[in-house]
CSV table of C-alpha atoms in Angstrom, one decimal:
chain,number,residue,atom,x,y,z
A,184,MET,CA,23.4,33.1,60.0
A,185,VAL,CA,20.7,34.6,62.2
A,186,ILE,CA,17.4,32.9,62.0
A,187,LEU,CA,14.4,35.2,62.3
A,188,GLY,CA,11.7,32.6,62.1
A,189,GLY,CA,8.0,33.4,61.8
A,190,CYS,CA,7.6,36.3,64.2
A,191,ALA,CA,4.0,37.3,64.4
A,192,ASN,CA,3.7,37.2,60.6
A,193,ARG,CA,0.1,36.5,59.8
A,194,PRO,CA,0.3,33.6,57.3
A,195,GLN,CA,-1.0,34.5,53.8
A,196,TRP,CA,-3.7,32.3,52.4
A,197,PRO,CA,-2.5,31.4,48.9
A,198,ASP,CA,-4.6,33.1,46.2
A,199,GLN,CA,-4.6,30.4,43.6
A,200,THR,CA,-3.0,27.1,42.8
A,201,SER,CA,0.7,27.7,42.2
A,202,SER,CA,1.6,29.0,38.8
A,203,ALA,CA,5.1,27.8,39.4
A,204,VAL,CA,4.1,24.2,39.2
A,205,SER,CA,5.2,22.2,36.1
A,206,PRO,CA,3.1,22.7,33.0
A,207,ILE,CA,1.7,19.2,33.1
A,208,ALA,CA,0.6,19.5,36.7
A,209,SER,CA,-0.8,23.0,36.2
A,210,SER,CA,-2.8,22.0,33.2
A,211,ARG,CA,-4.3,19.3,35.2
A,212,SER,CA,-4.9,21.5,38.2
A,213,SER,CA,-6.2,24.5,36.4
A,214,ASP,CA,-9.6,23.9,37.7
A,215,LEU,CA,-8.4,23.5,41.3
A,216,ASP,CA,-9.7,26.2,43.5
A,217,LEU,CA,-8.2,27.1,46.8
A,218,ASP,CA,-11.1,29.6,47.5
A,219,GLN,CA,-13.5,27.1,49.0
A,220,ARG,CA,-14.1,24.5,51.6
A,221,LEU,CA,-12.9,21.1,50.5
A,222,ILE,CA,-12.7,17.8,52.3
A,223,LEU,CA,-11.2,14.6,50.9
A,224,GLU,CA,-13.9,12.1,51.9
A,225,GLN,CA,-12.0,9.1,50.7
A,226,VAL,CA,-9.4,9.3,53.5
A,227,PRO,CA,-10.4,7.0,56.3
A,228,PHE,CA,-9.7,7.9,59.9
A,229,TYR,CA,-7.8,5.8,62.5
A,230,ALA,CA,-7.6,7.2,65.9
A,231,GLN,CA,-4.0,6.9,67.2
A,232,GLU,CA,-3.2,4.8,70.2
A,233,LYS,CA,-0.7,6.3,72.6
A,234,TYR,CA,2.2,7.9,70.8
A,235,GLN,CA,1.3,6.1,67.6
A,236,CYS,CA,0.5,8.9,65.3
A,237,GLY,CA,3.1,7.6,62.8
A,238,PRO,CA,1.5,4.2,62.1
A,239,ALA,CA,-2.0,5.8,62.2
A,240,SER,CA,-1.1,8.5,59.7
A,241,LEU,CA,0.7,6.1,57.4
A,242,ALA,CA,-2.4,3.8,57.4
A,243,MET,CA,-4.6,6.7,56.5
A,244,MET,CA,-2.3,7.7,53.6
A,245,LEU,CA,-2.1,4.1,52.3
A,246,ASN,CA,-5.9,3.4,52.7
A,247,ALA,CA,-6.6,6.6,50.8
A,248,GLN,CA,-4.8,4.9,47.8
A,249,GLY,CA,-6.9,1.8,48.1
A,250,LEU,CA,-4.5,-0.4,50.1
A,251,THR,CA,-5.9,-2.4,52.9
A,252,THR,CA,-3.7,-2.1,55.9
A,253,GLU,CA,-4.1,-1.0,59.5
A,254,PRO,CA,-2.0,0.9,62.1
A,255,ASP,CA,-1.5,-2.4,64.0
A,256,GLN,CA,0.1,-4.0,60.9
A,257,LEU,CA,2.3,-1.0,60.3
A,258,LYS,CA,3.4,-0.7,63.9
A,259,ASP,CA,6.3,-3.1,63.5
A,260,LEU,CA,7.5,-1.3,60.4
A,261,VAL,CA,7.5,2.3,61.7
A,262,TYR,CA,7.1,2.5,65.4
A,263,LEU,CA,10.0,2.7,67.8
A,264,PRO,CA,8.8,1.8,71.3
A,265,GLY,CA,12.0,3.1,72.9
A,266,ARG,CA,11.5,6.5,71.3
A,267,GLU,CA,7.7,6.4,71.7
A,268,GLY,CA,7.4,7.6,68.1
A,269,SER,CA,8.2,7.1,64.4
A,270,LEU,CA,11.0,8.5,62.3
A,271,GLN,CA,10.3,10.4,59.1
A,272,VAL,CA,12.7,8.2,57.0
A,273,GLU,CA,10.9,5.1,58.2
A,274,LEU,CA,7.5,6.4,57.2
A,275,VAL,CA,8.9,7.2,53.8
A,276,ALA,CA,10.6,3.8,53.5
A,277,ALA,CA,7.3,2.1,54.5
A,278,GLY,CA,5.4,4.1,51.9
A,279,ARG,CA,7.9,2.9,49.3
A,280,SER,CA,7.7,-0.7,50.4
A,281,HIS,CA,3.9,-0.5,49.9
A,282,GLY,CA,4.5,0.4,46.2
A,283,MET,CA,4.0,4.1,46.6
A,284,VAL,CA,6.1,7.0,45.2
A,285,VAL,CA,6.8,9.2,48.2
A,286,TYR,CA,7.2,12.8,47.1
A,287,GLU,CA,8.3,15.5,49.5
A,288,LEU,CA,6.6,18.8,48.9
A,289,ASP,CA,8.5,22.1,48.7
A,290,GLY,CA,7.2,23.2,52.1
A,291,SER,CA,4.9,26.0,51.0
A,292,LEU,CA,1.3,26.3,52.1
A,293,GLN,CA,0.4,26.8,48.5
A,294,SER,CA,1.8,23.4,47.4
A,295,LEU,CA,0.2,21.7,50.4
A,296,LEU,CA,-3.2,23.1,49.5
A,297,THR,CA,-2.7,22.4,45.8
A,298,GLU,CA,-2.1,18.7,46.5
A,299,VAL,CA,-5.2,18.5,48.7
A,300,ALA,CA,-7.2,20.3,46.1
A,301,ALA,CA,-6.0,17.7,43.6
A,302,GLY,CA,-7.3,15.0,45.8
A,303,HIS,CA,-4.1,13.9,47.4
A,304,PRO,CA,-4.0,13.7,51.2
A,305,VAL,CA,-0.7,15.1,52.6
A,306,MET,CA,1.2,13.7,55.5
A,307,VAL,CA,2.7,16.5,57.6
A,308,MET,CA,5.0,16.6,60.6
A,309,GLN,CA,4.4,19.1,63.3
A,310,ASN,CA,6.1,20.2,66.5
A,311,LEU,CA,3.2,20.8,68.8
A,312,ARG,CA,5.3,22.4,71.5
A,313,PHE,CA,8.5,24.4,71.3
A,314,ASN,CA,11.9,24.0,69.6
A,315,TRP,CA,13.6,23.6,72.9
A,316,TRP,CA,11.0,21.1,74.2
A,317,PRO,CA,9.6,19.4,71.2
A,318,GLN,CA,6.5,17.3,70.8
A,319,TRP,CA,6.8,15.7,67.4
A,320,HIS,CA,3.6,14.7,65.7
A,321,PHE,CA,2.4,13.3,62.4
A,322,ALA,CA,-1.0,14.1,60.9
A,323,VAL,CA,-2.8,13.9,57.6
A,324,VAL,CA,-4.1,17.0,55.9
A,325,THR,CA,-7.5,16.1,54.5
A,326,GLY,CA,-9.0,19.4,53.6
A,327,PHE,CA,-9.2,23.2,54.1
A,328,ASP,CA,-11.6,26.0,54.5
A,329,ARG,CA,-10.7,29.3,53.0
A,330,GLU,CA,-13.5,31.2,54.5
A,331,LYS,CA,-12.6,30.3,58.1
A,332,ARG,CA,-8.9,30.1,57.3
A,333,ASN,CA,-8.7,26.6,58.7
A,334,ILE,CA,-6.6,23.5,57.8
A,335,ILE,CA,-8.5,20.3,58.2
A,336,LEU,CA,-6.6,17.3,59.5
A,337,HIS,CA,-7.0,13.7,60.7
A,338,THR,CA,-4.8,14.1,63.7
A,339,GLY,CA,-4.3,12.2,66.9
A,340,THR,CA,-7.7,11.1,68.1
A,341,ARG,CA,-9.6,13.8,66.2
A,342,GLU,CA,-11.3,13.2,62.9
A,343,LEU,CA,-11.5,16.1,60.5
A,344,HIS,CA,-10.1,18.5,63.1
A,345,GLU,CA,-10.2,22.1,62.0
A,346,GLU,CA,-7.1,24.0,62.9
A,347,ALA,CA,-6.5,27.7,62.4
A,348,VAL,CA,-3.9,28.3,59.7
A,349,GLU,CA,-1.9,30.4,62.2
A,350,VAL,CA,-1.6,27.4,64.6
A,351,PHE,CA,-1.0,25.0,61.8
A,352,MET,CA,1.8,27.1,60.3
A,353,ALA,CA,3.5,27.7,63.6
A,354,THR,CA,3.6,24.0,64.4
A,355,TRP,CA,4.5,23.0,60.8
A,356,ASN,CA,7.3,25.6,60.5
A,357,ARG,CA,9.1,24.0,63.5
A,358,THR,CA,9.6,20.8,61.4
A,359,GLU,CA,10.9,22.8,58.4
A,360,ASN,CA,7.6,22.2,56.8
A,361,TRP,CA,8.0,18.5,56.3
A,362,ALA,CA,5.2,17.2,54.1
A,363,VAL,CA,4.8,14.3,51.7
A,364,VAL,CA,2.3,12.8,49.4
A,365,MET,CA,2.2,9.0,48.7
A,366,LEU,CA,0.9,8.1,45.3
A,367,PRO,CA,0.8,5.0,43.1
A,368,PRO,CA,3.4,5.1,40.3
A,369,GLY,CA,0.8,5.9,37.7
A,370,GLN,CA,-0.1,9.3,39.3
A,371,LEU,CA,1.9,12.4,39.5
A,372,PRO,CA,1.7,14.8,42.4
A,373,ALA,CA,0.1,18.1,41.4
A,374,THR,CA,3.2,20.0,42.4
A,375,ALA,CA,5.7,17.5,41.0
A,376,GLU,CA,8.9,19.0,39.6
A,377,PRO,CA,10.7,16.8,37.1
A,378,ILE,CA,14.1,16.3,38.8
A,379,ASP,CA,12.6,16.0,42.3
A,380,TYR,CA,10.1,13.5,41.2
A,381,LEU,CA,12.6,11.4,39.3
A,382,MET,CA,14.9,11.5,42.4
A,383,ALA,CA,12.0,10.1,44.4
A,384,VAL,CA,11.6,7.4,41.8
A,385,ASN,CA,15.3,6.7,41.9
A,386,ASP,CA,14.9,6.0,45.6
A,387,LEU,CA,12.5,3.3,44.6
A,388,GLU,CA,15.0,2.0,42.1
A,389,THR,CA,17.9,1.9,44.5
A,390,THR,CA,15.9,0.2,47.2
A,391,GLY,CA,15.0,-2.6,44.8
A,392,HIS,CA,11.3,-1.8,44.1
A,393,TRP,CA,11.9,-2.2,40.4
A,394,ASP,CA,8.3,-2.8,39.2
A,395,THR,CA,7.0,0.3,41.0
A,396,ALA,CA,10.0,2.4,39.8
A,397,SER,CA,9.7,1.3,36.2
A,398,GLU,CA,6.0,2.3,36.1
A,399,ALA,CA,6.8,5.6,37.7
A,400,TYR,CA,9.6,6.2,35.2
A,401,ARG,CA,7.1,5.6,32.4
A,402,THR,CA,4.7,8.0,34.0
A,403,ALA,CA,7.5,10.6,34.2
A,404,GLU,CA,8.5,10.0,30.6
A,405,ARG,CA,4.9,10.7,29.4
A,406,ALA,CA,4.7,13.8,31.5
A,407,TRP,CA,8.2,15.2,30.7
A,408,PRO,CA,9.5,13.9,27.4
A,409,ASP,CA,12.5,16.2,27.9
A,410,GLN,CA,13.8,14.2,30.8
A,411,PRO,CA,16.4,11.6,29.8
A,412,ALA,CA,16.6,10.1,33.3
A,413,ALA,CA,13.1,8.7,32.9
A,414,ILE,CA,14.3,6.5,30.0
A,415,LEU,CA,17.7,5.8,31.5
A,416,GLY,CA,16.0,4.6,34.7
A,417,GLN,CA,13.9,2.1,32.8
A,418,GLY,CA,17.0,0.8,31.0
A,419,ASN,CA,19.0,0.6,34.2
A,420,ILE,CA,16.3,-1.4,35.9
A,421,ALA,CA,16.2,-3.9,33.0
A,422,TRP,CA,20.1,-4.0,33.3
A,423,GLN,CA,20.0,-4.8,37.0
A,424,ALA,CA,17.4,-7.5,36.3
A,425,GLY,CA,19.8,-9.0,33.7
A,426,ASP,CA,17.5,-8.4,30.8
A,427,TRP,CA,20.0,-7.2,28.3
A,428,ALA,CA,17.7,-7.1,25.4
A,429,GLU,CA,15.2,-4.9,27.3
A,430,ALA,CA,18.0,-2.7,28.5
A,431,THR,CA,19.2,-2.3,25.0
A,432,ARG,CA,15.7,-1.4,23.8
A,433,HIS,CA,15.5,1.5,26.3
A,434,TYR,CA,19.1,2.7,25.8
A,435,LEU,CA,18.4,2.8,22.0
A,436,ARG,CA,15.3,4.9,22.7
A,437,LEU,CA,17.4,7.1,24.9
A,438,THR,CA,20.2,7.6,22.4
A,439,SER,CA,17.8,8.4,19.6
A,440,GLU,CA,15.9,11.0,21.8
A,441,PHE,CA,18.9,12.4,23.5
A,442,PRO,CA,21.9,11.9,21.1
A,443,ASP,CA,24.0,14.4,23.0
A,444,LEU,CA,23.8,12.4,26.3
A,445,ALA,CA,27.1,10.5,26.6
A,446,ALA,CA,25.8,8.3,29.5
A,447,GLY,CA,23.1,6.9,27.1
A,448,TRP,CA,25.7,5.7,24.6
A,449,HIS,CA,28.0,4.3,27.3
A,450,ASN,CA,25.1,2.3,28.8
A,451,LEU,CA,24.1,1.1,25.3
A,452,ALA,CA,27.6,-0.1,24.7
A,453,GLN,CA,27.5,-2.1,27.9
A,454,SER,CA,24.2,-3.8,27.2
A,455,LEU,CA,25.1,-4.5,23.6
A,456,ALA,CA,28.3,-6.1,24.8
A,457,ARG,CA,26.3,-8.4,27.1
A,458,GLN,CA,24.2,-9.3,24.1
A,459,GLY,CA,27.3,-10.3,22.2
A,460,CYS,CA,26.9,-7.5,19.6
A,461,GLU,CA,30.6,-6.6,19.3
A,462,SER,CA,30.6,-4.1,16.5
A,463,PRO,CA,27.6,-2.0,17.5
A,464,ALA,CA,28.9,-2.0,21.1
A,465,ARG,CA,32.2,-0.6,19.9
A,466,ASN,CA,30.5,2.1,18.0
A,467,ALA,CA,28.4,3.1,21.0
A,468,ALA,CA,31.4,3.2,23.2
A,469,GLU,CA,33.1,5.5,20.7
A,470,CYS,CA,30.1,7.8,20.7
A,471,ALA,CA,30.2,8.0,24.5
A,472,PHE,CA,34.0,8.7,24.4
A,473,SER,CA,33.7,11.4,21.7
A,474,LEU,CA,31.0,13.2,23.7
A,475,LYS,CA,32.7,13.1,27.0
A,476,PRO,CA,36.3,11.9,26.8
A,477,ASP,CA,37.0,12.9,30.4
A,478,ARG,CA,34.4,10.5,31.8
A,479,PHE,CA,34.3,7.6,29.4
A,480,SER,CA,37.2,5.6,28.0
A,481,LEU,CA,37.4,3.6,24.7
A,482,GLU,CA,38.1,0.5,26.7
A,483,MET,CA,35.6,-2.0,25.5
A,484,PRO,CA,33.4,-4.0,27.9
A,485,ALA,CA,33.9,-7.7,27.7
A,486,ILE,CA,31.9,-9.1,24.8
A,487,SER,CA,29.7,-12.0,25.9
A,488,SER,CA,30.1,-14.9,23.5
A,489,GLY,CA,27.5,-17.5,22.6
A,490,VAL,CA,24.6,-15.1,23.0
A,491,SER,CA,22.4,-15.0,20.1
A,492,ALA,CA,20.8,-11.7,19.6
A,493,GLU,CA,19.7,-9.5,16.7
A,494,CYS,CA,22.1,-6.7,16.8
A,495,PRO,CA,21.0,-3.2,15.9
A,496,SER,CA,23.2,-0.9,13.9
A,497,VAL,CA,24.6,2.0,15.9
A,498,ASP,CA,25.8,5.2,14.5
A,499,CYS,CA,27.2,8.2,16.4
A,500,PRO,CA,25.2,11.5,16.1
A,501,ASP,CA,26.7,14.0,13.7
A,502,THR,CA,28.0,16.3,16.4
A,503,GLU,CA,30.0,19.3,15.5
A,504,ARG,CA,32.6,19.2,18.2
A,505,PRO,CA,34.1,22.5,18.9
B,289,MET,CA,38.3,-2.6,82.8
B,290,GLN,CA,39.3,-5.7,80.9
B,291,THR,CA,35.7,-6.4,80.1
B,292,ILE,CA,35.2,-2.9,78.8
B,293,ARG,CA,38.3,-3.4,76.6
B,294,ASN,CA,37.0,-6.6,75.3
B,295,ASN,CA,33.7,-5.1,74.6
B,296,LEU,CA,35.3,-2.2,72.8
B,297,ARG,CA,37.4,-4.6,70.7
B,298,PHE,CA,34.2,-6.4,69.8
B,299,THR,CA,32.5,-3.1,68.9
B,300,ALA,CA,35.5,-2.0,66.9
B,301,PHE,CA,35.5,-5.2,65.0
B,302,PHE,CA,31.7,-4.9,64.4
B,303,MET,CA,32.1,-1.4,63.2
B,304,ALA,CA,34.9,-2.3,60.8
B,305,VAL,CA,32.8,-5.1,59.3
B,306,LEU,CA,29.8,-2.8,59.1
B,307,MET,CA,31.7,0.0,57.4
B,308,SER,CA,33.3,-2.3,54.9
B,309,LEU,CA,29.9,-3.7,54.1
B,310,ALA,CA,28.5,-0.2,53.8
B,311,THR,CA,31.2,0.7,51.4
B,312,ILE,CA,30.3,-2.2,49.2
B,313,TRP,CA,26.7,-1.4,49.3
B,314,THR,CA,27.1,2.2,48.5
B,315,SER,CA,29.3,1.6,45.5
B,316,PRO,CA,27.2,2.0,42.4
B,317,ALA,CA,24.5,-0.6,42.5
B,318,VAL,CA,24.6,-0.9,38.8
B,319,ALA,CA,28.2,-1.9,38.0
B,320,ASN,CA,29.5,-0.6,34.6
B,321,VAL,CA,26.5,1.4,33.6
B,322,VAL,CA,25.9,5.0,34.5
B,323,GLY,CA,23.3,5.0,37.4
B,324,THR,CA,20.1,7.0,37.2
B,325,GLY,CA,21.0,8.9,40.3
B,326,GLU,CA,24.3,10.0,38.9
B,327,LEU,CA,22.6,11.6,35.9
B,328,LEU,CA,20.0,13.2,38.1
B,329,SER,CA,22.5,14.8,40.4
B,330,GLU,CA,24.4,16.2,37.4
B,331,GLN,CA,21.1,17.7,36.1
B,332,ARG,CA,20.3,19.2,39.5
B,333,VAL,CA,23.7,20.9,39.5
B,334,GLU,CA,23.2,22.3,36.0
B,335,LEU,CA,19.7,23.5,37.1
B,336,ASP,CA,21.2,25.3,40.1
B,337,ARG,CA,23.9,26.9,38.0
B,338,ALA,CA,21.4,28.1,35.4
B,339,SER,CA,19.2,29.7,38.1
B,340,LEU,CA,22.3,31.4,39.6
B,341,LEU,CA,23.3,32.8,36.2
B,342,ASN,CA,19.7,34.0,35.7
B,343,MET,CA,20.0,36.1,38.8
B,344,LEU,CA,22.9,38.0,37.3
B,345,GLU,CA,20.5,39.3,34.7
B,346,GLN,CA,18.6,41.4,37.3
B,347,GLN,CA,19.3,45.1,37.1
B,348,GLU,CA,19.9,45.5,40.8
B,349,VAL,CA,22.5,42.9,40.7
B,350,LYS,CA,24.2,44.4,37.6
B,351,ASP,CA,24.3,47.8,39.4
B,352,LYS,CA,25.8,46.3,42.5
B,353,LEU,CA,28.4,44.5,40.5
B,354,ALA,CA,29.2,47.8,38.7
B,355,ASP,CA,29.5,49.5,42.1
B,356,MET,CA,32.0,46.9,43.2
B,357,GLY,CA,33.9,47.3,40.0
B,358,VAL,CA,33.4,43.7,39.0
B,359,SER,CA,32.6,42.7,35.5
B,360,GLN,CA,29.7,40.4,34.9
B,361,ALA,CA,31.8,38.2,32.7
B,362,ASP,CA,34.2,37.5,35.6
B,363,VAL,CA,31.3,36.5,37.9
B,364,GLU,CA,29.8,34.3,35.2
B,365,LYS,CA,33.2,32.6,34.8
B,366,ARG,CA,33.4,32.0,38.5
B,367,ILE,CA,29.9,30.5,38.6
B,368,GLN,CA,30.8,28.1,35.8
B,369,ASN,CA,33.6,26.9,38.0
B,370,LEU,CA,31.7,26.4,41.2
B,371,THR,CA,31.6,22.9,42.5
B,372,PRO,CA,28.3,21.2,43.2
B,373,ALA,CA,28.8,21.6,46.9
B,374,GLU,CA,29.4,25.3,46.6
B,375,LEU,CA,26.4,25.7,44.4
B,376,SER,CA,24.1,23.9,46.7
B,377,ALA,CA,25.4,26.0,49.6
B,378,PHE,CA,24.4,29.0,47.7
B,379,GLU,CA,21.0,27.7,46.8
B,380,GLN,CA,20.5,26.9,50.5
B,381,GLN,CA,21.2,30.5,51.5
B,382,LEU,CA,18.8,31.7,48.8
B,383,ALA,CA,16.1,29.3,50.0
B,384,GLU,CA,16.4,30.5,53.6
B,385,ALA,CA,16.4,34.2,52.7
B,386,PRO,CA,13.2,36.1,53.3
B,387,VAL,CA,11.3,36.9,50.2
B,388,GLY,CA,12.1,40.2,48.4
B,389,GLN,CA,14.3,41.7,45.8
B,390,ASN,CA,16.7,43.3,48.2
B,391,SER,CA,17.5,40.1,49.9
B,392,VAL,CA,18.4,38.3,46.7
B,393,VAL,CA,20.8,41.2,45.8
B,394,GLY,CA,22.2,41.0,49.4
B,395,ILE,CA,23.0,37.3,49.1
B,396,ILE,CA,24.6,37.7,45.7
B,397,VAL,CA,26.7,40.4,47.1
B,398,LEU,CA,27.6,38.2,50.1
B,399,PHE,CA,28.5,35.6,47.6
B,400,LEU,CA,30.8,38.0,45.9
B,401,LEU,CA,32.5,38.7,49.2
B,402,VAL,CA,33.3,35.0,49.3
B,403,PHE,CA,35.2,35.6,46.1
B,404,VAL,CA,37.1,38.4,47.8
B,405,VAL,CA,38.1,36.1,50.6
B,406,THR,CA,39.2,33.3,48.2
B,407,ASP,CA,41.1,35.9,46.2
B,408,ILE,CA,43.0,36.9,49.3
B,409,LEU,CA,43.8,33.3,50.0
B,410,CYS,CA,45.1,33.0,46.4
B,411,ALA,CA,42.5,30.4,45.6
B,412,THR,CA,41.0,32.6,42.9
B,413,ASN,CA,41.9,35.7,41.0
B,414,ILE,CA,38.7,37.4,40.2
B,415,TYR,CA,39.3,41.0,41.4
B,416,PRO,CA,42.5,42.5,40.0
B,417,PHE,CA,42.6,45.0,42.8
B,418,ILE,CA,43.0,42.4,45.5
B,419,ASN,CA,46.5,41.1,46.1
B,420,CYS,CA,46.7,37.7,47.4
B,421,ILE,CA,48.7,37.0,50.6
B,422,ARG,CA,51.5,34.5,50.5
């Protein structure tokens, strides 16, 4: 496919905060105004040392969330001396290991400005030179000025540098508009989409940051009660921690909220079996099987013996199967 | 030469160990239970499928389908049968397309052409007027 990238198109300044953002986020951001000059004062500035825009940008992102860390401390985590630079994935991983949910934006200027207007600094990747001779660069967007059509960044050795939106878009487009926010698990990004956010939280779960992930799943559950993965995730974390009773508690919530979700019944059967609750476990396994016979079998998980637990009663939903 | 060979042997051994470890690590971290990631990727696929079906509701697309003599029901059936990989390829093309009604119609038509090719290859039988080559 032929790529006709950004030829002389004057970038449009977004009119208002996105109407496409999720209802929760938009209700929160309804008072956000992109028609102004705005600077996030709480983002500290670290001038980068040679080639070390990665550690410096990461430090600014983390400090903005109240963490005390410095580029020097982060250097070992994200700086590759041989490459004289940092990798995106390592910056993301480092954000996670500091207890942050790292959420990648959809790449539109609208979303970028919406996050900034909501008070969230945004880490962006730019290519300051050309596609065939790249100069990769990380910076933190800390504000914007609609009147002057400027994006305001902490970049390199320049604090609150004002960059024309044309220049910013040209350099940002060359990295396929890579942009992330890093937020503590109790806060949702302003442009968060349910599945994308939950996938970001799942990355925390699979990398073993269970406390952060659990809290973020709870945040997601409050924001989007229609998302089963938010509850499943809490149960799965308890399961991985070997806390069968806690896992059962979440899986029971899941099956009562989402009785048609076979995975919920299957996981409930597993945790009940670990608790030694044979008969309810069997019922739950049958529910999973009847909902999704091609995925789950009636084969019972091994029942743990000698575990004393109060066993809940489990009944399949009255589903009218076609 | 011999040293290179020895080194290679060591590298090969190292890679073998690494790959077997990687296989163990990537197998579901939560044995026995359905992982959160599995549910999420299923949901993502359904979301993509729904957005694709929504596009069929556009009048331009309906007209184009009628022009090509394809019934909407056939296309819907085909979309239901798309694999996750095919769906995400389609979403990718949509995301890269310039904004505008025409381009969306264009991509859907392009997508229908894929059906023609798969029909010719006997992989599908969507258009009755296309005979598959054996």
